[in-house]
Every structure is written in C-alpha cells, then in structure tokens.
Amino acid sequence: MYKLGAYNQDDRMSDLVCDNYPVLLVMSRFGIALGFGDKSIGEVCRENGVHTGTFLAVVNLLLNEGEAEEYRGDISVGALLGYLHNSHDYFLHFRLPAIRRNLLGAIDCGGKDIAIAIFRFFDEYVAEVQKHMRYEETTVFPYVNALLRGERPAGYSIAVFRKRHDQVEAKLTELKNILIKYYPASGSNELNSVLFDIFTCEQDLASHNYIEDYLFVPAIQELERKIEETR
C-alpha cells in the first residue's frame, strides 16, 4: 500500500523502499545497506551514521513531497556533501560505463556512419558530465569543506557555482533522437534495454541537479551568511 504524504523518521524503511524502488539509489549514496528488517527510517539512519533529516529531505524532494524550503531547517551540509560525492562516483564509474558497454553490444559497429555518430554523441555527453562533476569535486566541494571548518576562502562563493551550474541533458537528447528515429536495429530487445537505461539515467541526473540547486546551494548560502556574521 502506497503512503500518502511525506515520509518521516517513524515510517519503516522497508515500506519506503517497496513503495518507491528508486530510493535504493539514494540509500546506496548515503551508505545504507539492505538487511534492516522492520526498523524505522530513523533507526536505520542512526545505525548507519546517516543524518536522518538530510536523508528524509532528499527522499521526500525526489518523491515530490513538499517544497525544498520545508526541509532546509534540518540539513547536515556534511551529509549532503557525502551524498553528492557518492552520486558522482556512481555516475562516472558505474552507470555511464555500464551504459556504454551495453550500447556497444547492441549497436552494429561495422563501419556504419550512424553507429559512429551514436558513440561520438555518447562519448561527448560523458565528457560533459565529467567536466561538470570534476569542477564540483575540485572547486566547489573543497570550498564547502573550508566553510565547514569556519573558514571563508576569498574570491569565491556558492553564487559562482549557481551561475555556471549548467545542465547536461542536451547532448543526451540528441543521442536518444538518433537511436529512436534513425538507427535500424535488427533486434529490439538489446537496444530498447539500453535506451531505457539512458532515459532512467537522464532522470537520475536531473534529480541530482535538482538536489544541488534547491537543497545544497541554499544550505551553503546560509553557511556563508553565518560565517560572515561572526566576522
């Protein structure tokens, strides 16, 4: 039976997962393993050293339960930072390489121009995602860690990140159009499976960007404000 309304710490974690299986990805990015029996969300989070409010904020926002402003009062920036870092690792080292391997098995690469175009578009897309996430790992996250130590590095603010936080969906849309409209697949199961993975990966990346824009950035702006007030 599906729950109506937002989840809270007293709801069972197993109910959350069974009703909303994409939450499995959120759990793994917070470092929560399966095997929690009938324990509540709060119990599972505490046993895994996860900040419950941050976990619930991410889960409920991704399930379209409420607005981001409702959850910003109980956020651990450190926990959110770990979640985003693990998300990057998932996309760059697991999800995108797996899609490319499956695409290689589904496409006839016998010198056809369309096959060459497909892989060119995919590799260009991956390069854009890598650039996007590398900037966050090397510039944004170290800046946030400095803020968490009570320091305020000069010459940068989260507003800079917000202005250049570009979306990376355009190249993937072109790839989907090529596969759907122009690639004459001899068998549909393999290619349709890859296409399904591309669609779900796109949705996952969009959700990732949403959490950054509406939860992470405002939390960092508040952290910046508090540090400025102490000066």
PDB file of C-alpha atoms in Angstrom:
ATOM      1  CA  MET A   1       0.000   0.000   0.000  1.00  0.00           C
ATOM      2  CA  TYR A   2       1.445   3.325  -1.057  1.00  0.00           C
ATOM      3  CA  LYS A   3       1.851   6.015   1.568  1.00  0.00           C
ATOM      4  CA  LEU A   4       0.176   9.376   1.113  1.00  0.00           C
ATOM      5  CA  GLY A   5       2.292  12.384   2.033  1.00  0.00           C
ATOM      6  CA  ALA A   6       5.888  12.813   3.085  1.00  0.00           C
ATOM      7  CA  TYR A   7       7.857  10.125   4.904  1.00  0.00           C
ATOM      8  CA  ASN A   8       9.122  10.719   8.435  1.00  0.00           C
ATOM      9  CA  GLN A   9      11.624   9.014  10.716  1.00  0.00           C
ATOM     10  CA  ASP A  10       8.997   6.727  12.249  1.00  0.00           C
ATOM     11  CA  ASP A  11       7.986   5.114   8.942  1.00  0.00           C
ATOM     12  CA  ARG A  12       9.513   1.733   8.175  1.00  0.00           C
ATOM     13  CA  MET A  13      12.470   1.807   5.810  1.00  0.00           C
ATOM     14  CA  SER A  14      11.230  -1.364   4.099  1.00  0.00           C
ATOM     15  CA  ASP A  15       7.913   0.348   3.282  1.00  0.00           C
ATOM     16  CA  LEU A  16       9.773   3.312   1.795  1.00  0.00           C
ATOM     17  CA  VAL A  17      11.828   1.051  -0.476  1.00  0.00           C
ATOM     18  CA  CYS A  18       8.992  -1.268  -1.534  1.00  0.00           C
ATOM     19  CA  ASP A  19       6.742   1.664  -2.405  1.00  0.00           C
ATOM     20  CA  ASN A  20       9.473   3.684  -4.138  1.00  0.00           C
ATOM     21  CA  TYR A  21      12.221   1.447  -5.517  1.00  0.00           C
ATOM     22  CA  PRO A  22      14.349   4.339  -6.937  1.00  0.00           C
ATOM     23  CA  VAL A  23      15.080   5.157  -3.272  1.00  0.00           C
ATOM     24  CA  LEU A  24      17.559   2.257  -3.427  1.00  0.00           C
ATOM     25  CA  LEU A  25      19.918   4.632  -5.262  1.00  0.00           C
ATOM     26  CA  VAL A  26      19.529   7.255  -2.548  1.00  0.00           C
ATOM     27  CA  MET A  27      20.249   4.674   0.153  1.00  0.00           C
ATOM     28  CA  SER A  28      23.446   3.478  -1.513  1.00  0.00           C
ATOM     29  CA  ARG A  29      24.686   7.070  -1.884  1.00  0.00           C
ATOM     30  CA  PHE A  30      24.183   7.606   1.830  1.00  0.00           C
ATOM     31  CA  GLY A  31      25.983   4.337   2.571  1.00  0.00           C
ATOM     32  CA  ILE A  32      22.900   2.478   3.824  1.00  0.00           C
ATOM     33  CA  ALA A  33      22.895  -1.258   3.146  1.00  0.00           C
ATOM     34  CA  LEU A  34      19.935  -3.617   2.928  1.00  0.00           C
ATOM     35  CA  GLY A  35      19.025  -6.080   5.668  1.00  0.00           C
ATOM     36  CA  PHE A  36      17.350  -3.653   8.080  1.00  0.00           C
ATOM     37  CA  GLY A  37      14.259  -5.775   8.821  1.00  0.00           C
ATOM     38  CA  ASP A  38      11.273  -3.796  10.084  1.00  0.00           C
ATOM     39  CA  LYS A  39      13.277  -0.937  11.558  1.00  0.00           C
ATOM     40  CA  SER A  40      12.159   2.643  11.102  1.00  0.00           C
ATOM     41  CA  ILE A  41      13.881   5.139   8.833  1.00  0.00           C
ATOM     42  CA  GLY A  42      15.252   6.929  11.882  1.00  0.00           C
ATOM     43  CA  GLU A  43      16.646   3.730  13.389  1.00  0.00           C
ATOM     44  CA  VAL A  44      18.312   2.661  10.132  1.00  0.00           C
ATOM     45  CA  CYS A  45      19.851   6.097   9.623  1.00  0.00           C
ATOM     46  CA  ARG A  46      21.230   6.253  13.161  1.00  0.00           C
ATOM     47  CA  GLU A  47      22.697   2.748  12.933  1.00  0.00           C
ATOM     48  CA  ASN A  48      24.458   3.712   9.690  1.00  0.00           C
ATOM     49  CA  GLY A  49      25.698   7.086  10.930  1.00  0.00           C
ATOM     50  CA  VAL A  50      23.470   8.973   8.491  1.00  0.00           C
ATOM     51  CA  HIS A  51      21.853  12.292   9.353  1.00  0.00           C
ATOM     52  CA  THR A  52      18.142  11.443   9.331  1.00  0.00           C
ATOM     53  CA  GLY A  53      16.880  14.904   8.398  1.00  0.00           C
ATOM     54  CA  THR A  54      19.140  15.079   5.357  1.00  0.00           C
ATOM     55  CA  PHE A  55      18.135  11.609   4.202  1.00  0.00           C
ATOM     56  CA  LEU A  56      14.447  12.436   4.548  1.00  0.00           C
ATOM     57  CA  ALA A  57      14.890  15.773   2.787  1.00  0.00           C
ATOM     58  CA  VAL A  58      16.481  14.134  -0.253  1.00  0.00           C
ATOM     59  CA  VAL A  59      13.962  11.278  -0.313  1.00  0.00           C
ATOM     60  CA  ASN A  60      10.867  13.444   0.047  1.00  0.00           C
ATOM     61  CA  LEU A  61      12.024  16.014  -2.502  1.00  0.00           C
ATOM     62  CA  LEU A  62      12.773  13.322  -5.062  1.00  0.00           C
ATOM     63  CA  LEU A  63       9.299  11.897  -4.406  1.00  0.00           C
ATOM     64  CA  ASN A  64       7.783  15.367  -4.960  1.00  0.00           C
ATOM     65  CA  GLU A  65       6.550  15.557  -1.395  1.00  0.00           C
ATOM     66  CA  GLY A  66       6.607  19.218  -0.417  1.00  0.00           C
ATOM     67  CA  GLU A  67       8.903  22.112  -1.274  1.00  0.00           C
ATOM     68  CA  ALA A  68      12.619  22.394  -0.593  1.00  0.00           C
ATOM     69  CA  GLU A  69      12.070  25.244   1.879  1.00  0.00           C
ATOM     70  CA  GLU A  70      10.237  22.866   4.208  1.00  0.00           C
ATOM     71  CA  TYR A  71      13.339  20.697   4.704  1.00  0.00           C
ATOM     72  CA  ARG A  72      16.176  23.223   4.849  1.00  0.00           C
ATOM     73  CA  GLY A  73      15.953  23.639   8.611  1.00  0.00           C
ATOM     74  CA  ASP A  74      17.191  20.123   9.337  1.00  0.00           C
ATOM     75  CA  ILE A  75      20.066  19.631   6.916  1.00  0.00           C
ATOM     76  CA  SER A  76      23.603  18.455   7.566  1.00  0.00           C
ATOM     77  CA  VAL A  77      25.843  20.016   4.927  1.00  0.00           C
ATOM     78  CA  GLY A  78      28.460  17.348   5.571  1.00  0.00           C
ATOM     79  CA  ALA A  79      25.948  14.545   4.982  1.00  0.00           C
ATOM     80  CA  LEU A  80      24.676  16.231   1.831  1.00  0.00           C
ATOM     81  CA  LEU A  81      28.216  16.690   0.595  1.00  0.00           C
ATOM     82  CA  GLY A  82      28.908  12.979   1.044  1.00  0.00           C
ATOM     83  CA  TYR A  83      25.704  12.094  -0.781  1.00  0.00           C
ATOM     84  CA  LEU A  84      26.628  14.273  -3.773  1.00  0.00           C
ATOM     85  CA  HIS A  85      30.184  12.922  -3.892  1.00  0.00           C
ATOM     86  CA  ASN A  86      28.924   9.329  -3.893  1.00  0.00           C
ATOM     87  CA  SER A  87      26.456  10.255  -6.630  1.00  0.00           C
ATOM     88  CA  HIS A  88      29.316  11.489  -8.793  1.00  0.00           C
ATOM     89  CA  ASP A  89      31.211   8.266  -8.211  1.00  0.00           C
ATOM     90  CA  TYR A  90      28.121   6.251  -9.201  1.00  0.00           C
ATOM     91  CA  PHE A  91      27.547   8.100 -12.460  1.00  0.00           C
ATOM     92  CA  LEU A  92      31.167   8.329 -13.587  1.00  0.00           C
ATOM     93  CA  HIS A  93      32.463   4.917 -12.547  1.00  0.00           C
ATOM     94  CA  PHE A  94      29.406   2.677 -12.727  1.00  0.00           C
ATOM     95  CA  ARG A  95      26.289   3.896 -14.541  1.00  0.00           C
ATOM     96  CA  LEU A  96      27.731   5.629 -17.602  1.00  0.00           C
ATOM     97  CA  PRO A  97      30.436   2.998 -18.282  1.00  0.00           C
ATOM     98  CA  ALA A  98      27.773   0.260 -17.983  1.00  0.00           C
ATOM     99  CA  ILE A  99      25.521   2.032 -20.490  1.00  0.00           C
ATOM    100  CA  ARG A 100      28.432   2.351 -22.923  1.00  0.00           C
ATOM    101  CA  ARG A 101      29.245  -1.366 -22.633  1.00  0.00           C
ATOM    102  CA  ASN A 102      25.620  -2.297 -23.255  1.00  0.00           C
ATOM    103  CA  LEU A 103      25.403   0.152 -26.134  1.00  0.00           C
ATOM    104  CA  LEU A 104      28.470  -1.465 -27.686  1.00  0.00           C
ATOM    105  CA  GLY A 105      26.740  -4.839 -27.506  1.00  0.00           C
ATOM    106  CA  ALA A 106      23.504  -3.512 -29.017  1.00  0.00           C
ATOM    107  CA  ILE A 107      24.934  -1.499 -31.916  1.00  0.00           C
ATOM    108  CA  ASP A 108      26.392  -2.932 -35.118  1.00  0.00           C
ATOM    109  CA  CYS A 109      29.763  -1.171 -35.305  1.00  0.00           C
ATOM    110  CA  GLY A 110      30.660  -2.442 -38.765  1.00  0.00           C
ATOM    111  CA  GLY A 111      31.731   0.931 -40.073  1.00  0.00           C
ATOM    112  CA  LYS A 112      28.251   2.400 -40.403  1.00  0.00           C
ATOM    113  CA  ASP A 113      28.183   6.172 -40.139  1.00  0.00           C
ATOM    114  CA  ILE A 114      25.206   6.121 -37.809  1.00  0.00           C
ATOM    115  CA  ALA A 115      26.990   3.793 -35.377  1.00  0.00           C
ATOM    116  CA  ILE A 116      29.968   6.137 -35.357  1.00  0.00           C
ATOM    117  CA  ALA A 117      27.671   9.081 -34.694  1.00  0.00           C
ATOM    118  CA  ILE A 118      25.955   7.294 -31.817  1.00  0.00           C
ATOM    119  CA  PHE A 119      29.203   6.629 -29.981  1.00  0.00           C
ATOM    120  CA  ARG A 120      30.502  10.108 -30.723  1.00  0.00           C
ATOM    121  CA  PHE A 121      27.408  11.672 -29.174  1.00  0.00           C
ATOM    122  CA  PHE A 122      27.572   9.384 -26.156  1.00  0.00           C
ATOM    123  CA  ASP A 123      31.260   9.996 -25.521  1.00  0.00           C
ATOM    124  CA  GLU A 124      30.784  13.755 -25.890  1.00  0.00           C
ATOM    125  CA  TYR A 125      27.955  13.589 -23.398  1.00  0.00           C
ATOM    126  CA  VAL A 126      30.056  11.642 -20.887  1.00  0.00           C
ATOM    127  CA  ALA A 127      32.855  14.187 -21.315  1.00  0.00           C
ATOM    128  CA  GLU A 128      30.416  16.987 -20.443  1.00  0.00           C
ATOM    129  CA  VAL A 129      29.222  15.136 -17.338  1.00  0.00           C
ATOM    130  CA  GLN A 130      32.829  14.508 -16.284  1.00  0.00           C
ATOM    131  CA  LYS A 131      33.700  18.192 -16.709  1.00  0.00           C
ATOM    132  CA  HIS A 132      30.606  19.219 -14.772  1.00  0.00           C
ATOM    133  CA  MET A 133      31.331  16.898 -11.854  1.00  0.00           C
ATOM    134  CA  ARG A 134      35.091  17.432 -11.847  1.00  0.00           C
ATOM    135  CA  TYR A 135      34.503  21.152 -11.277  1.00  0.00           C
ATOM    136  CA  GLU A 136      32.343  20.364  -8.272  1.00  0.00           C
ATOM    137  CA  GLU A 137      34.872  17.904  -6.848  1.00  0.00           C
ATOM    138  CA  THR A 138      37.919  20.147  -7.294  1.00  0.00           C
ATOM    139  CA  THR A 139      36.425  23.602  -6.680  1.00  0.00           C
ATOM    140  CA  VAL A 140      33.001  23.569  -5.024  1.00  0.00           C
ATOM    141  CA  PHE A 141      33.409  20.747  -2.508  1.00  0.00           C
ATOM    142  CA  PRO A 142      36.803  21.930  -1.145  1.00  0.00           C
ATOM    143  CA  TYR A 143      35.269  25.387  -0.751  1.00  0.00           C
ATOM    144  CA  VAL A 144      32.344  23.944   1.207  1.00  0.00           C
ATOM    145  CA  ASN A 145      34.678  21.899   3.407  1.00  0.00           C
ATOM    146  CA  ALA A 146      36.541  25.118   4.236  1.00  0.00           C
ATOM    147  CA  LEU A 147      33.243  26.731   5.239  1.00  0.00           C
ATOM    148  CA  LEU A 148      32.503  23.766   7.487  1.00  0.00           C
ATOM    149  CA  ARG A 149      35.831  24.433   9.233  1.00  0.00           C
ATOM    150  CA  GLY A 150      34.707  28.026   9.823  1.00  0.00           C
ATOM    151  CA  GLU A 151      36.926  29.457   7.095  1.00  0.00           C
ATOM    152  CA  ARG A 152      35.770  31.704   4.230  1.00  0.00           C
ATOM    153  CA  PRO A 153      38.120  31.430   1.224  1.00  0.00           C
ATOM    154  CA  ALA A 154      38.471  34.699  -0.663  1.00  0.00           C
ATOM    155  CA  GLY A 155      37.496  35.081  -4.300  1.00  0.00           C
ATOM    156  CA  TYR A 156      34.733  32.503  -4.411  1.00  0.00           C
ATOM    157  CA  SER A 157      31.142  31.991  -3.296  1.00  0.00           C
ATOM    158  CA  ILE A 158      28.432  29.456  -3.994  1.00  0.00           C
ATOM    159  CA  ALA A 159      26.778  32.089  -6.187  1.00  0.00           C
ATOM    160  CA  VAL A 160      29.564  31.493  -8.725  1.00  0.00           C
ATOM    161  CA  PHE A 161      28.652  27.819  -8.849  1.00  0.00           C
ATOM    162  CA  ARG A 162      24.952  28.620  -9.123  1.00  0.00           C
ATOM    163  CA  LYS A 163      25.514  30.858 -12.161  1.00  0.00           C
ATOM    164  CA  ARG A 164      27.584  28.273 -14.015  1.00  0.00           C
ATOM    165  CA  HIS A 165      25.614  25.226 -12.923  1.00  0.00           C
ATOM    166  CA  ASP A 166      24.807  24.199 -16.463  1.00  0.00           C
ATOM    167  CA  GLN A 167      22.551  21.293 -17.291  1.00  0.00           C
ATOM    168  CA  VAL A 168      23.985  18.470 -19.390  1.00  0.00           C
ATOM    169  CA  GLU A 169      20.867  16.971 -20.919  1.00  0.00           C
ATOM    170  CA  ALA A 170      21.042  18.474 -24.438  1.00  0.00           C
ATOM    171  CA  LYS A 171      23.627  16.072 -25.838  1.00  0.00           C
ATOM    172  CA  LEU A 172      21.763  13.087 -24.407  1.00  0.00           C
ATOM    173  CA  THR A 173      18.543  14.266 -26.072  1.00  0.00           C
ATOM    174  CA  GLU A 174      20.322  14.228 -29.442  1.00  0.00           C
ATOM    175  CA  LEU A 175      21.584  10.706 -28.795  1.00  0.00           C
ATOM    176  CA  LYS A 176      18.090   9.480 -27.890  1.00  0.00           C
ATOM    177  CA  ASN A 177      16.686  11.010 -31.062  1.00  0.00           C
ATOM    178  CA  ILE A 178      19.272   9.225 -33.205  1.00  0.00           C
ATOM    179  CA  LEU A 179      18.533   5.878 -31.580  1.00  0.00           C
ATOM    180  CA  ILE A 180      14.755   6.264 -31.727  1.00  0.00           C
ATOM    181  CA  LYS A 181      14.377   7.824 -35.184  1.00  0.00           C
ATOM    182  CA  TYR A 182      17.278   6.657 -37.293  1.00  0.00           C
ATOM    183  CA  TYR A 183      19.003   3.503 -36.067  1.00  0.00           C
ATOM    184  CA  PRO A 184      17.615   0.420 -37.884  1.00  0.00           C
ATOM    185  CA  ALA A 185      18.048  -2.243 -35.199  1.00  0.00           C
ATOM    186  CA  SER A 186      17.782  -5.840 -36.386  1.00  0.00           C
ATOM    187  CA  GLY A 187      16.643  -6.909 -32.901  1.00  0.00           C
ATOM    188  CA  SER A 188      14.888  -4.612 -30.473  1.00  0.00           C
ATOM    189  CA  ASN A 189      15.419  -6.137 -27.033  1.00  0.00           C
ATOM    190  CA  GLU A 190      19.057  -5.151 -26.513  1.00  0.00           C
ATOM    191  CA  LEU A 191      18.727  -1.662 -27.950  1.00  0.00           C
ATOM    192  CA  ASN A 192      15.456  -0.950 -26.173  1.00  0.00           C
ATOM    193  CA  SER A 193      17.066  -2.026 -22.900  1.00  0.00           C
ATOM    194  CA  VAL A 194      19.954   0.398 -23.437  1.00  0.00           C
ATOM    195  CA  LEU A 195      17.550   3.162 -24.410  1.00  0.00           C
ATOM    196  CA  PHE A 196      15.563   2.521 -21.232  1.00  0.00           C
ATOM    197  CA  ASP A 197      18.795   2.810 -19.215  1.00  0.00           C
ATOM    198  CA  ILE A 198      19.590   6.106 -20.944  1.00  0.00           C
ATOM    199  CA  PHE A 199      16.164   7.514 -20.100  1.00  0.00           C
ATOM    200  CA  THR A 200      16.420   6.482 -16.433  1.00  0.00           C
ATOM    201  CA  CYS A 201      19.996   7.788 -16.184  1.00  0.00           C
ATOM    202  CA  GLU A 202      18.831  11.116 -17.576  1.00  0.00           C
ATOM    203  CA  GLN A 203      16.078  11.296 -14.950  1.00  0.00           C
ATOM    204  CA  ASP A 204      18.559  10.371 -12.223  1.00  0.00           C
ATOM    205  CA  LEU A 205      20.948  13.133 -13.306  1.00  0.00           C
ATOM    206  CA  ALA A 206      18.105  15.653 -13.416  1.00  0.00           C
ATOM    207  CA  SER A 207      17.163  14.660  -9.848  1.00  0.00           C
ATOM    208  CA  HIS A 208      20.799  15.038  -8.808  1.00  0.00           C
ATOM    209  CA  ASN A 209      20.894  18.564 -10.238  1.00  0.00           C
ATOM    210  CA  TYR A 210      17.605  19.392  -8.518  1.00  0.00           C
ATOM    211  CA  ILE A 211      19.016  18.459  -5.106  1.00  0.00           C
ATOM    212  CA  GLU A 212      22.080  20.594  -5.792  1.00  0.00           C
ATOM    213  CA  ASP A 213      20.055  23.627  -6.898  1.00  0.00           C
ATOM    214  CA  TYR A 214      17.290  23.578  -4.306  1.00  0.00           C
ATOM    215  CA  LEU A 215      18.850  21.962  -1.247  1.00  0.00           C
ATOM    216  CA  PHE A 216      22.646  22.149  -1.474  1.00  0.00           C
ATOM    217  CA  VAL A 217      23.092  25.703  -2.792  1.00  0.00           C
ATOM    218  CA  PRO A 218      20.667  27.317  -0.298  1.00  0.00           C
ATOM    219  CA  ALA A 219      22.316  25.400   2.561  1.00  0.00           C
ATOM    220  CA  ILE A 220      25.739  26.734   1.530  1.00  0.00           C
ATOM    221  CA  GLN A 221      24.386  30.269   1.177  1.00  0.00           C
ATOM    222  CA  GLU A 222      23.129  30.039   4.761  1.00  0.00           C
ATOM    223  CA  LEU A 223      26.518  28.731   5.896  1.00  0.00           C
ATOM    224  CA  GLU A 224      28.234  31.654   4.166  1.00  0.00           C
ATOM    225  CA  ARG A 225      25.861  34.092   5.838  1.00  0.00           C
ATOM    226  CA  LYS A 226      26.514  32.688   9.320  1.00  0.00           C
ATOM    227  CA  ILE A 227      30.300  32.872   8.846  1.00  0.00           C
ATOM    228  CA  GLU A 228      30.043  36.486   7.660  1.00  0.00           C
ATOM    229  CA  GLU A 229      28.006  37.382  10.747  1.00  0.00           C
ATOM    230  CA  THR A 230      30.761  36.121  13.042  1.00  0.00           C
ATOM    231  CA  ARG A 231      33.409  38.327  11.468  1.00  0.00           C
TER     232      ARG A 231
END
